[in-house]
Amino acid sequence: MTSDTGSSPIATKSRRASWFAASSPSTTGARWLSKLLSSEIDCSNVFLDPYAQLLIAAMKQSGCTVFNDRHFSCENCDGCVSGGFDSATSQIVLCQNNIRHQSHMNRVVAHELIHAFDHCRAHVDWFKNVKHLACSEIRAANLSGDCTLMNEIARFKFGLKGHHQTCVRDRAIRSILAVRKVSRETAEKAVDEVFDACFNDLEPFGRIPHSKTDAKRAYKDFLNRDRYTANL
């Protein structure tokens, strides 16, 4: 698992066995729907979002079927964290006390599903290899819609050429610092060392989806690609 050859440091070897091993019924996961539906955020709409639709379809194709009541948990979280991926349980945690509105929810789900997708397809050492974490955080920031123009304007951040890459780098570093007790220098070094390879790893979208329209096109292309492969 190295980027010396220019490839992503996340090795593309299936983790479906660990995904299924962690997929037994969970009382924690069973709470998510009732809690979310009792709030102003309609979680059922999350699965109509094209980012989530594509990622869930790609995970199913890779042998990691996503079940709403098993792989999602809605909880109160400390600090300002909006969500996270628990690799031990293959579960996405949504922080109900920090998610502000539906579009924020959709973005958090897409971000965490990218981590889940990486966990499914690869041997990711989330806790001991900071480069692996950095790679998945780069991919999540790049492909989830975190760094769309509208989101950056809402953050009062503006830029010209190369601003998307700057946003991805900054948010990947922030995410590492939020979940690991490492220095900023260590986080920056890990991100910079794998940035080019991981920024250009566009699976399963095949492109950078800068908007919902882009994500819908990517989802359509993914389904057509799957049909073409099935007919070979």
PDB file of N, CA and C in Angstrom, residues 114-182:
ATOM      1  N   ILE A 114     -18.575   7.513   1.106  1.00  0.00           N
ATOM      2  CA  ILE A 114     -17.300   7.349   0.393  1.00  0.00           C
ATOM      3  C   ILE A 114     -16.308   6.607   1.280  1.00  0.00           C
ATOM      4  N   HIS A 115     -16.285   6.941   2.582  1.00  0.00           N
ATOM      5  CA  HIS A 115     -15.438   6.176   3.499  1.00  0.00           C
ATOM      6  C   HIS A 115     -15.887   4.714   3.548  1.00  0.00           C
ATOM      7  N   ALA A 116     -17.196   4.498   3.592  1.00  0.00           N
ATOM      8  CA  ALA A 116     -17.717   3.127   3.629  1.00  0.00           C
ATOM      9  C   ALA A 116     -17.361   2.376   2.346  1.00  0.00           C
ATOM     10  N   PHE A 117     -17.435   3.058   1.225  1.00  0.00           N
ATOM     11  CA  PHE A 117     -17.066   2.451  -0.058  1.00  0.00           C
ATOM     12  C   PHE A 117     -15.592   2.065  -0.057  1.00  0.00           C
ATOM     13  N   ASP A 118     -14.739   2.955   0.435  1.00  0.00           N
ATOM     14  CA  ASP A 118     -13.312   2.648   0.512  1.00  0.00           C
ATOM     15  C   ASP A 118     -13.065   1.464   1.442  1.00  0.00           C
ATOM     16  N   HIS A 119     -13.794   1.409   2.544  1.00  0.00           N
ATOM     17  CA  HIS A 119     -13.669   0.302   3.488  1.00  0.00           C
ATOM     18  C   HIS A 119     -14.092  -1.016   2.848  1.00  0.00           C
ATOM     19  N   CYS A 120     -15.102  -0.948   1.999  1.00  0.00           N
ATOM     20  CA  CYS A 120     -15.607  -2.138   1.323  1.00  0.00           C
ATOM     21  C   CYS A 120     -14.607  -2.660   0.301  1.00  0.00           C
ATOM     22  N   ARG A 121     -14.026  -1.769  -0.467  1.00  0.00           N
ATOM     23  CA  ARG A 121     -13.212  -2.203  -1.606  1.00  0.00           C
ATOM     24  C   ARG A 121     -11.742  -2.362  -1.279  1.00  0.00           C
ATOM     25  N   ALA A 122     -11.309  -1.927  -0.100  1.00  0.00           N
ATOM     26  CA  ALA A 122      -9.868  -1.835   0.142  1.00  0.00           C
ATOM     27  C   ALA A 122      -9.483  -2.277   1.546  1.00  0.00           C
ATOM     28  N   HIS A 123      -8.202  -2.567   1.720  1.00  0.00           N
ATOM     29  CA  HIS A 123      -7.635  -2.828   3.035  1.00  0.00           C
ATOM     30  C   HIS A 123      -7.165  -1.487   3.600  1.00  0.00           C
ATOM     31  N   VAL A 124      -8.069  -0.770   4.218  1.00  0.00           N
ATOM     32  CA  VAL A 124      -7.754   0.546   4.775  1.00  0.00           C
ATOM     33  C   VAL A 124      -7.368   0.389   6.243  1.00  0.00           C
ATOM     34  N   ASP A 125      -6.178   0.828   6.579  1.00  0.00           N
ATOM     35  CA  ASP A 125      -5.732   0.813   7.977  1.00  0.00           C
ATOM     36  C   ASP A 125      -6.070   2.175   8.568  1.00  0.00           C
ATOM     37  N   TRP A 126      -7.301   2.314   9.047  1.00  0.00           N
ATOM     38  CA  TRP A 126      -7.823   3.611   9.476  1.00  0.00           C
ATOM     39  C   TRP A 126      -7.055   4.194  10.662  1.00  0.00           C
ATOM     40  N   PHE A 127      -6.525   3.349  11.529  1.00  0.00           N
ATOM     41  CA  PHE A 127      -5.989   3.832  12.798  1.00  0.00           C
ATOM     42  C   PHE A 127      -4.460   3.887  12.865  1.00  0.00           C
ATOM     43  N   LYS A 128      -3.780   3.079  12.054  1.00  0.00           N
ATOM     44  CA  LYS A 128      -2.324   3.020  12.160  1.00  0.00           C
ATOM     45  C   LYS A 128      -1.596   3.654  10.985  1.00  0.00           C
ATOM     46  N   ASN A 129      -2.291   3.839   9.872  1.00  0.00           N
ATOM     47  CA  ASN A 129      -1.646   4.413   8.693  1.00  0.00           C
ATOM     48  C   ASN A 129      -2.353   5.713   8.316  1.00  0.00           C
ATOM     49  N   VAL A 130      -1.758   6.822   8.705  1.00  0.00           N
ATOM     50  CA  VAL A 130      -2.408   8.112   8.488  1.00  0.00           C
ATOM     51  C   VAL A 130      -2.536   8.437   7.003  1.00  0.00           C
ATOM     52  N   LYS A 131      -1.695   7.833   6.168  1.00  0.00           N
ATOM     53  CA  LYS A 131      -1.804   8.060   4.725  1.00  0.00           C
ATOM     54  C   LYS A 131      -3.091   7.443   4.177  1.00  0.00           C
ATOM     55  N   HIS A 132      -3.479   6.305   4.708  1.00  0.00           N
ATOM     56  CA  HIS A 132      -4.735   5.687   4.277  1.00  0.00           C
ATOM     57  C   HIS A 132      -5.918   6.589   4.639  1.00  0.00           C
ATOM     58  N   LEU A 133      -5.911   7.084   5.867  1.00  0.00           N
ATOM     59  CA  LEU A 133      -6.964   8.004   6.305  1.00  0.00           C
ATOM     60  C   LEU A 133      -6.965   9.249   5.441  1.00  0.00           C
ATOM     61  N   ALA A 134      -5.775   9.796   5.177  1.00  0.00           N
ATOM     62  CA  ALA A 134      -5.664  11.003   4.357  1.00  0.00           C
ATOM     63  C   ALA A 134      -6.242  10.776   2.970  1.00  0.00           C
ATOM     64  N   CYS A 135      -5.959   9.619   2.396  1.00  0.00           N
ATOM     65  CA  CYS A 135      -6.451   9.317   1.049  1.00  0.00           C
ATOM     66  C   CYS A 135      -7.968   9.296   1.016  1.00  0.00           C
ATOM     67  N   SER A 136      -8.577   8.622   1.974  1.00  0.00           N
ATOM     68  CA  SER A 136     -10.042   8.553   1.982  1.00  0.00           C
ATOM     69  C   SER A 136     -10.663   9.913   2.268  1.00  0.00           C
ATOM     70  N   GLU A 137     -10.007  10.718   3.117  1.00  0.00           N
ATOM     71  CA  GLU A 137     -10.531  12.063   3.391  1.00  0.00           C
ATOM     72  C   GLU A 137     -10.415  12.963   2.164  1.00  0.00           C
ATOM     73  N   ILE A 138      -9.352  12.817   1.409  1.00  0.00           N
ATOM     74  CA  ILE A 138      -9.210  13.580   0.159  1.00  0.00           C
ATOM     75  C   ILE A 138     -10.330  13.190  -0.806  1.00  0.00           C
ATOM     76  N   ARG A 139     -10.550  11.901  -0.951  1.00  0.00           N
ATOM     77  CA  ARG A 139     -11.589  11.429  -1.858  1.00  0.00           C
ATOM     78  C   ARG A 139     -12.971  11.894  -1.409  1.00  0.00           C
ATOM     79  N   ALA A 140     -13.215  11.850  -0.096  1.00  0.00           N
ATOM     80  CA  ALA A 140     -14.521  12.259   0.418  1.00  0.00           C
ATOM     81  C   ALA A 140     -14.761  13.751   0.189  1.00  0.00           C
ATOM     82  N   ALA A 141     -13.750  14.562   0.431  1.00  0.00           N
ATOM     83  CA  ALA A 141     -13.896  16.004   0.209  1.00  0.00           C
ATOM     84  C   ALA A 141     -14.066  16.317  -1.274  1.00  0.00           C
ATOM     85  N   ASN A 142     -13.394  15.551  -2.122  1.00  0.00           N
ATOM     86  CA  ASN A 142     -13.403  15.799  -3.556  1.00  0.00           C
ATOM     87  C   ASN A 142     -14.705  15.377  -4.218  1.00  0.00           C
ATOM     88  N   LEU A 143     -15.297  14.273  -3.757  1.00  0.00           N
ATOM     89  CA  LEU A 143     -16.400  13.643  -4.487  1.00  0.00           C
ATOM     90  C   LEU A 143     -17.769  13.801  -3.840  1.00  0.00           C
ATOM     91  N   SER A 144     -17.831  14.275  -2.609  1.00  0.00           N
ATOM     92  CA  SER A 144     -19.115  14.306  -1.882  1.00  0.00           C
ATOM     93  C   SER A 144     -19.899  15.590  -2.077  1.00  0.00           C
ATOM     94  N   GLY A 145     -19.301  16.586  -2.703  1.00  0.00           N
ATOM     95  CA  GLY A 145     -19.948  17.891  -2.812  1.00  0.00           C
ATOM     96  C   GLY A 145     -19.507  18.861  -1.730  1.00  0.00           C
ATOM     97  N   ASP A 146     -18.593  18.433  -0.854  1.00  0.00           N
ATOM     98  CA  ASP A 146     -18.093  19.320   0.204  1.00  0.00           C
ATOM     99  C   ASP A 146     -17.539  20.625  -0.353  1.00  0.00           C
ATOM    100  N   CYS A 147     -16.898  20.537  -1.514  1.00  0.00           N
ATOM    101  CA  CYS A 147     -16.166  21.693  -2.039  1.00  0.00           C
ATOM    102  C   CYS A 147     -16.820  22.310  -3.270  1.00  0.00           C
ATOM    103  N   THR A 148     -18.126  22.161  -3.396  1.00  0.00           N
ATOM    104  CA  THR A 148     -18.801  22.827  -4.507  1.00  0.00           C
ATOM    105  C   THR A 148     -18.706  24.341  -4.349  1.00  0.00           C
ATOM    106  N   LEU A 149     -18.880  25.035  -5.454  1.00  0.00           N
ATOM    107  CA  LEU A 149     -18.780  26.491  -5.439  1.00  0.00           C
ATOM    108  C   LEU A 149     -19.755  27.111  -4.449  1.00  0.00           C
ATOM    109  N   MET A 150     -21.008  26.620  -4.439  1.00  0.00           N
ATOM    110  CA  MET A 150     -22.014  27.195  -3.554  1.00  0.00           C
ATOM    111  C   MET A 150     -21.668  26.973  -2.082  1.00  0.00           C
ATOM    112  N   ASN A 151     -21.136  25.800  -1.765  1.00  0.00           N
ATOM    113  CA  ASN A 151     -20.745  25.534  -0.379  1.00  0.00           C
ATOM    114  C   ASN A 151     -19.595  26.426   0.050  1.00  0.00           C
ATOM    115  N   GLU A 152     -18.657  26.657  -0.842  1.00  0.00           N
ATOM    116  CA  GLU A 152     -17.528  27.524  -0.516  1.00  0.00           C
ATOM    117  C   GLU A 152     -17.969  28.982  -0.380  1.00  0.00           C
ATOM    118  N   ILE A 153     -18.901  29.415  -1.217  1.00  0.00           N
ATOM    119  CA  ILE A 153     -19.431  30.777  -1.083  1.00  0.00           C
ATOM    120  C   ILE A 153     -20.137  30.925   0.260  1.00  0.00           C
ATOM    121  N   ALA A 154     -20.884  29.885   0.661  1.00  0.00           N
ATOM    122  CA  ALA A 154     -21.581  29.919   1.955  1.00  0.00           C
ATOM    123  C   ALA A 154     -20.591  30.009   3.114  1.00  0.00           C
ATOM    124  N   ARG A 155     -19.383  29.505   2.905  1.00  0.00           N
ATOM    125  CA  ARG A 155     -18.337  29.593   3.934  1.00  0.00           C
ATOM    126  C   ARG A 155     -17.526  30.884   3.814  1.00  0.00           C
ATOM    127  N   PHE A 156     -17.922  31.757   2.866  1.00  0.00           N
ATOM    128  CA  PHE A 156     -17.225  33.015   2.596  1.00  0.00           C
ATOM    129  C   PHE A 156     -15.786  32.770   2.162  1.00  0.00           C
ATOM    130  N   LYS A 157     -15.620  31.702   1.371  1.00  0.00           N
ATOM    131  CA  LYS A 157     -14.305  31.384   0.819  1.00  0.00           C
ATOM    132  C   LYS A 157     -14.398  31.458  -0.692  1.00  0.00           C
ATOM    133  N   PHE A 158     -13.542  32.243  -1.265  1.00  0.00           N
ATOM    134  CA  PHE A 158     -13.574  32.452  -2.698  1.00  0.00           C
ATOM    135  C   PHE A 158     -12.181  32.207  -3.269  1.00  0.00           C
ATOM    136  N   GLY A 159     -12.132  31.762  -4.497  1.00  0.00           N
ATOM    137  CA  GLY A 159     -10.848  31.539  -5.132  1.00  0.00           C
ATOM    138  C   GLY A 159     -11.032  31.408  -6.625  1.00  0.00           C
ATOM    139  N   LEU A 160      -9.930  31.472  -7.319  1.00  0.00           N
ATOM    140  CA  LEU A 160      -9.972  31.356  -8.766  1.00  0.00           C
ATOM    141  C   LEU A 160      -9.430  29.985  -9.158  1.00  0.00           C
ATOM    142  N   LYS A 161      -8.474  29.926 -10.021  1.00  0.00           N
ATOM    143  CA  LYS A 161      -7.926  28.668 -10.511  1.00  0.00           C
ATOM    144  C   LYS A 161      -7.341  27.848  -9.365  1.00  0.00           C
ATOM    145  N   GLY A 162      -7.718  26.581  -9.320  1.00  0.00           N
ATOM    146  CA  GLY A 162      -7.174  25.685  -8.315  1.00  0.00           C
ATOM    147  C   GLY A 162      -7.847  25.743  -6.963  1.00  0.00           C
ATOM    148  N   HIS A 163      -8.946  26.507  -6.846  1.00  0.00           N
ATOM    149  CA  HIS A 163      -9.583  26.634  -5.529  1.00  0.00           C
ATOM    150  C   HIS A 163     -10.201  25.317  -5.069  1.00  0.00           C
ATOM    151  N   HIS A 164     -10.720  24.530  -5.997  1.00  0.00           N
ATOM    152  CA  HIS A 164     -11.312  23.249  -5.601  1.00  0.00           C
ATOM    153  C   HIS A 164     -10.265  22.361  -4.930  1.00  0.00           C
ATOM    154  N   GLN A 165      -9.071  22.291  -5.531  1.00  0.00           N
ATOM    155  CA  GLN A 165      -8.001  21.490  -4.938  1.00  0.00           C
ATOM    156  C   GLN A 165      -7.614  22.018  -3.566  1.00  0.00           C
ATOM    157  N   THR A 166      -7.581  23.345  -3.427  1.00  0.00           N
ATOM    158  CA  THR A 166      -7.243  23.944  -2.137  1.00  0.00           C
ATOM    159  C   THR A 166      -8.271  23.582  -1.082  1.00  0.00           C
ATOM    160  N   CYS A 167      -9.542  23.633  -1.456  1.00  0.00           N
ATOM    161  CA  CYS A 167     -10.625  23.269  -0.543  1.00  0.00           C
ATOM    162  C   CYS A 167     -10.505  21.814  -0.121  1.00  0.00           C
ATOM    163  N   VAL A 168     -10.268  20.924  -1.077  1.00  0.00           N
ATOM    164  CA  VAL A 168     -10.146  19.494  -0.776  1.00  0.00           C
ATOM    165  C   VAL A 168      -9.000  19.259   0.195  1.00  0.00           C
ATOM    166  N   ARG A 169      -7.861  19.880  -0.077  1.00  0.00           N
ATOM    167  CA  ARG A 169      -6.690  19.706   0.807  1.00  0.00           C
ATOM    168  C   ARG A 169      -7.006  20.198   2.216  1.00  0.00           C
ATOM    169  N   ASP A 170      -7.568  21.394   2.320  1.00  0.00           N
ATOM    170  CA  ASP A 170      -7.852  21.983   3.630  1.00  0.00           C
ATOM    171  C   ASP A 170      -8.843  21.139   4.423  1.00  0.00           C
ATOM    172  N   ARG A 171      -9.887  20.658   3.757  1.00  0.00           N
ATOM    173  CA  ARG A 171     -10.908  19.895   4.471  1.00  0.00           C
ATOM    174  C   ARG A 171     -10.407  18.499   4.847  1.00  0.00           C
ATOM    175  N   ALA A 172      -9.543  17.932   4.029  1.00  0.00           N
ATOM    176  CA  ALA A 172      -8.949  16.638   4.383  1.00  0.00           C
ATOM    177  C   ALA A 172      -8.083  16.776   5.633  1.00  0.00           C
ATOM    178  N   ILE A 173      -7.308  17.839   5.698  1.00  0.00           N
ATOM    179  CA  ILE A 173      -6.458  18.083   6.869  1.00  0.00           C
ATOM    180  C   ILE A 173      -7.321  18.301   8.107  1.00  0.00           C
ATOM    181  N   ARG A 174      -8.367  19.100   7.969  1.00  0.00           N
ATOM    182  CA  ARG A 174      -9.273  19.351   9.102  1.00  0.00           C
ATOM    183  C   ARG A 174      -9.908  18.056   9.600  1.00  0.00           C
ATOM    184  N   SER A 175     -10.314  17.205   8.670  1.00  0.00           N
ATOM    185  CA  SER A 175     -10.960  15.951   9.062  1.00  0.00           C
ATOM    186  C   SER A 175      -9.998  15.046   9.821  1.00  0.00           C
ATOM    187  N   ILE A 176      -8.757  14.969   9.365  1.00  0.00           N
ATOM    188  CA  ILE A 176      -7.756  14.153  10.060  1.00  0.00           C
ATOM    189  C   ILE A 176      -7.543  14.669  11.477  1.00  0.00           C
ATOM    190  N   LEU A 177      -7.416  15.978  11.606  1.00  0.00           N
ATOM    191  CA  LEU A 177      -7.179  16.570  12.928  1.00  0.00           C
ATOM    192  C   LEU A 177      -8.385  16.381  13.853  1.00  0.00           C
ATOM    193  N   ALA A 178      -9.577  16.248  13.266  1.00  0.00           N
ATOM    194  CA  ALA A 178     -10.783  16.073  14.075  1.00  0.00           C
ATOM    195  C   ALA A 178     -10.897  14.674  14.650  1.00  0.00           C
ATOM    196  N   VAL A 179     -10.280  13.692  13.982  1.00  0.00           N
ATOM    197  CA  VAL A 179     -10.466  12.301  14.413  1.00  0.00           C
ATOM    198  C   VAL A 179      -9.188  11.628  14.915  1.00  0.00           C
ATOM    199  N   ARG A 180      -8.033  12.262  14.730  1.00  0.00           N
ATOM    200  CA  ARG A 180      -6.784  11.658  15.181  1.00  0.00           C
ATOM    201  C   ARG A 180      -5.956  12.672  15.971  1.00  0.00           C
ATOM    202  N   LYS A 181      -5.304  12.193  16.991  1.00  0.00           N
ATOM    203  CA  LYS A 181      -4.437  13.051  17.800  1.00  0.00           C
ATOM    204  C   LYS A 181      -3.051  13.100  17.157  1.00  0.00           C
ATOM    205  N   VAL A 182      -2.965  13.870  16.083  1.00  0.00           N
ATOM    206  CA  VAL A 182      -1.693  14.076  15.391  1.00  0.00           C
ATOM    207  C   VAL A 182      -1.484  15.570  15.225  1.00  0.00           C
TER     208      VAL A 182
END
